[in-house]
């Protein structure tokens, strides 16, 4: 695959599934990932970066496969003690996981960039596919609910996504600077794959970093998105509510609307086959295939298929 350059834009659980699929495909060495940092927050004085850690733990095979997040073989002694001390412990942070957050926070205090910290953590877990960040600055998603504005983790973990979503903002976004690595990676890509991640708070938060979406729009890369909806429903998580809150429909059209200024192709599940004609009418190439990824084989098969579909259609468009 020499010369080929692939970028995966990825959130947490859906993003990590796609990342693992690419990492085990023939295209692993051609791939770099751009992850989401807008779910980051501070707990017990420690900086936690859930989507980046989900990517690293998944690719390093340290993830709790049942949950899709956190470490396998995890214990919770520290959290139990914090609870006894009267602390809020709704954010489940295991003992092994806490080591990651202690390490990250310590380096952050020494002035080490979030990108560099990510690189060191990835190395510790033997992750060979580079994970780039859209920005080294702090950007935090906030969710407006009938009870008021919540941090993303308050909404997602503490409230179990149960509140209605009235509005979403990315705090700190105006002042955030994109990383040079992310801008160059996007500009030099042949192929940009958008993981089946939440289009608002995962992919949307990456694209909202100044100059990132513009870089995707300007890039000569072929851009293909895997829909996070199956049969018009989310596999997990609040993407449906969030699409609704920003006035998009909860179907392939709503996903397309999030990416319409730069998208060449979309991958939808067999259960959403009826949307293919409409998407083709928008000028998209459409791959209809099973998109539920449960096993390692599912992940590799889907992502290999996505890359092959994209490369052949990119060629056809150039001809
Ligand atoms: P989070 O950061 O952990 O919330 O995860 P992401 O933003 O990366 O992904 C969340 C989205 O992934 C949800 O909208 C799910 O519907 C979608 N998702 C999870 N697993 C699958 C899968 O196997 N196939 C597809 N097509 N979507 C999935
Ligand atoms: Ca996330």
CSV table of C-alpha atoms in Angstrom, one decimal, residues 18 34 43 94 103 106 120 140 169 178 194-195 213 293 316:
chain,number,residue,atom,x,y,z
A,18,UNK,CA,-13.7,1.2,12.7
A,34,UNK,CA,-7.9,11.8,14.1
A,43,UNK,CA,-12.6,14.2,37.8
A,94,UNK,CA,-11.1,1.8,37.4
A,103,UNK,CA,0.0,10.0,34.0
A,106,UNK,CA,1.0,14.9,35.5
A,120,UNK,CA,3.2,8.2,24.7
A,140,UNK,CA,-15.6,20.7,25.8
A,169,UNK,CA,-22.1,23.8,22.2
A,178,UNK,CA,-5.9,23.1,14.9
A,194,UNK,CA,-15.7,8.9,8.7
A,195,UNK,CA,-16.3,6.2,11.3
A,213,UNK,CA,-13.7,21.1,8.2
A,293,UNK,CA,-19.6,-4.8,13.9
A,316,UNK,CA,-14.0,5.9,-11.6
